[in-house]
Amino acid sequence: MKFAISPFAALVAATLALPAAAQTIFPIDRADILSGSHFDFKVEFPGIVDPATVTVTINGQDHAKVLGKPAELIAREDGKEVSSLLLRDVSITRPGAYTVTASDGVTTKSVKWNVYATPAKRAAKNVILFIGDGFSIAHRTAARILSKGLVEGKYNGKLAVDEMPYMALLSTAGTDSIITDSANAAHAYTTGHKSCVNALGVYCSRAASTLDHPKVETIASIAKRRGMAVGAVTNSEIEDATPAAMVAHTRRRSDFNDIVKMYYDSKIDVMMGGGSPNFLPKSTPGSKRNDETDYIEQFKQAGYALATTKTEMFAAADNAKTTKILGLYNTGNVDGALDLKFLKKGSVPKFPDQPDVVEEMEAAIKILSRNKNGFVLMVESARIDKYSHSMDQERAIYDAIMLDNAVRKAKEWAKANGNNTLILVTADHTHSVSLVGTVNDESKESELRNRVGVYEGAGFPNYPAPDADGYPNKVDVSRRLYMAFGSSPDYYETFAPHMDGEFVPAIKNAEGIMVANEKHKDIPGAVLRVGNLPNKGSRAANQGVHTGDDVLLTAMGPGAEKVHGQMENTALFRIITEALALAPQGKAAGK
Ligand SMILES: [Zn+2]
């Protein structure tokens, strides 16, 4: 008699055949690890383990032999029914392929690491990494249209970023999602490891505390160890994810108070942006700290010049003795270029003497270049992203022009100073922005949507000729660019620049539902656009979101020739470390 297998029995058999939950190992499978860089090693077991049955080997040897010391077995991590092995702050100096195998006597899990060396000699003395937050191809094209103009389809000039010889597509997905945020995206650049949304300088483990996750070392720390100067300048709050990725190790990017401490502990030489409240002791009016530490005073004691205005910043930078500076120019984000230079909206009336990103960078280079060992500087034009979230196209485009101005100044500086600076310009992720055409107010159509010109109807916009910095002095022209935002909450489309301040597309109503901001409802011809993002619950969106398209990386200078084709965002870290030869050399490399 033959056995007949019922569908039910087959299902049971298939279920039983599933492997039991296995260990999770950090760093994760296929991690590329810079030789000599520091990291935390962690193995998470799915249950409580008997220490006698646990083995963790690296290339067949006991892990303690390879990593220099044995990991600690935590019998009940965070009081839960799970055990972990943890070994903090280790490094591997000998380059090569490593297979890490962890067994609890029942299940076995292996991951592979690639530990890489760097050339013996530095190709570059300095590295400047520009990050246009959310800087997508449409922003770049729009910046070129406004800054250079075109005649008969050909541009009258190129952006500074256009005239760089090497380019690649970078893929930005994280360990948890195809869509990244500014935290794990910048983390990929500053550590060379993939991580998850909201994480900075750590892998995302099951640790309960945001500060307990397995750390990986940042470029700032590695460069400082080599005696180089390090800086991060931005027009976001300095604690915000992109600049914080230079120094921070936390699972939660909003740990601003901890991030200020991490800046202090990192002792990087230049840090500039907004976000002063998290530096002030709790008892000071306006403080956002939950302790009495006065970080302004701490930084001063540690030898930092303090600048709260553009005037103070340049005065400090011009002083040949200044080698360290903390610049905090706003309680929130520094205003973007359109408000700073033309409209004077946002917080410009309150903070009339803020530097823009170009000026921050110029002061930073002046100070950092006093270090004879060279420098690593991150320059972020942060509000391209923020204004793309709020679907404020003019403000986003002006900040893309500002980014390009900074790139132009950096290129000029590099040319005048030895041509030994690697310049990298990229974004951390994209937004769903695209140039659809123009809006033409000279059209006699009464409905605004019928003033949108597409194909030959778009023609060319009529912005005035730009000023010396590439900015037209008027955005509310009669034939203007029309940038469409592909992800949105419900909002009123007005087909016009927001002259009175940054656009606020949606707000939460009394029932907790995200609805279109009625402020724009009565603008003649405004069109209610029904959104395509969640409008209730924890994921309710009051603005546009990031997208998972690849970003462009553009590069020049020594080491830039490695930028080509399609690369993972983590490859950018390796390009920097190779240009600067940051791996230990000779005997120190375990050779
Ligand atoms: Zn964003």
XYZ file of N, CA, C and O and ligand atoms in Angstrom, residues 133 182 385 389 429 431 546, ligand 1:
29
model
N 21.174 66.957 0.553
C 20.191 66.046 1.141
C 18.968 65.975 0.222
O 18.374 67.000 -0.099
N 17.845 59.875 6.051
C 19.140 60.553 6.034
C 20.114 59.960 7.045
O 21.314 60.164 6.934
N 16.327 68.728 0.797
C 15.436 67.672 1.292
C 14.232 68.248 2.022
O 13.091 67.882 1.745
N 10.379 67.800 0.988
C 9.317 67.236 1.830
C 8.100 68.159 1.816
O 6.973 67.703 1.675
N 19.701 60.346 -0.661
C 18.524 59.640 -1.172
C 17.822 60.618 -2.097
O 18.189 61.791 -2.169
N 14.079 62.337 -3.828
C 12.653 62.642 -3.643
C 11.962 62.362 -4.974
O 12.606 62.372 -6.031
N 10.748 60.313 1.070
C 11.915 59.909 0.278
C 11.531 58.823 -0.706
O 10.570 58.092 -0.496
Zn 14.252 63.841 4.286
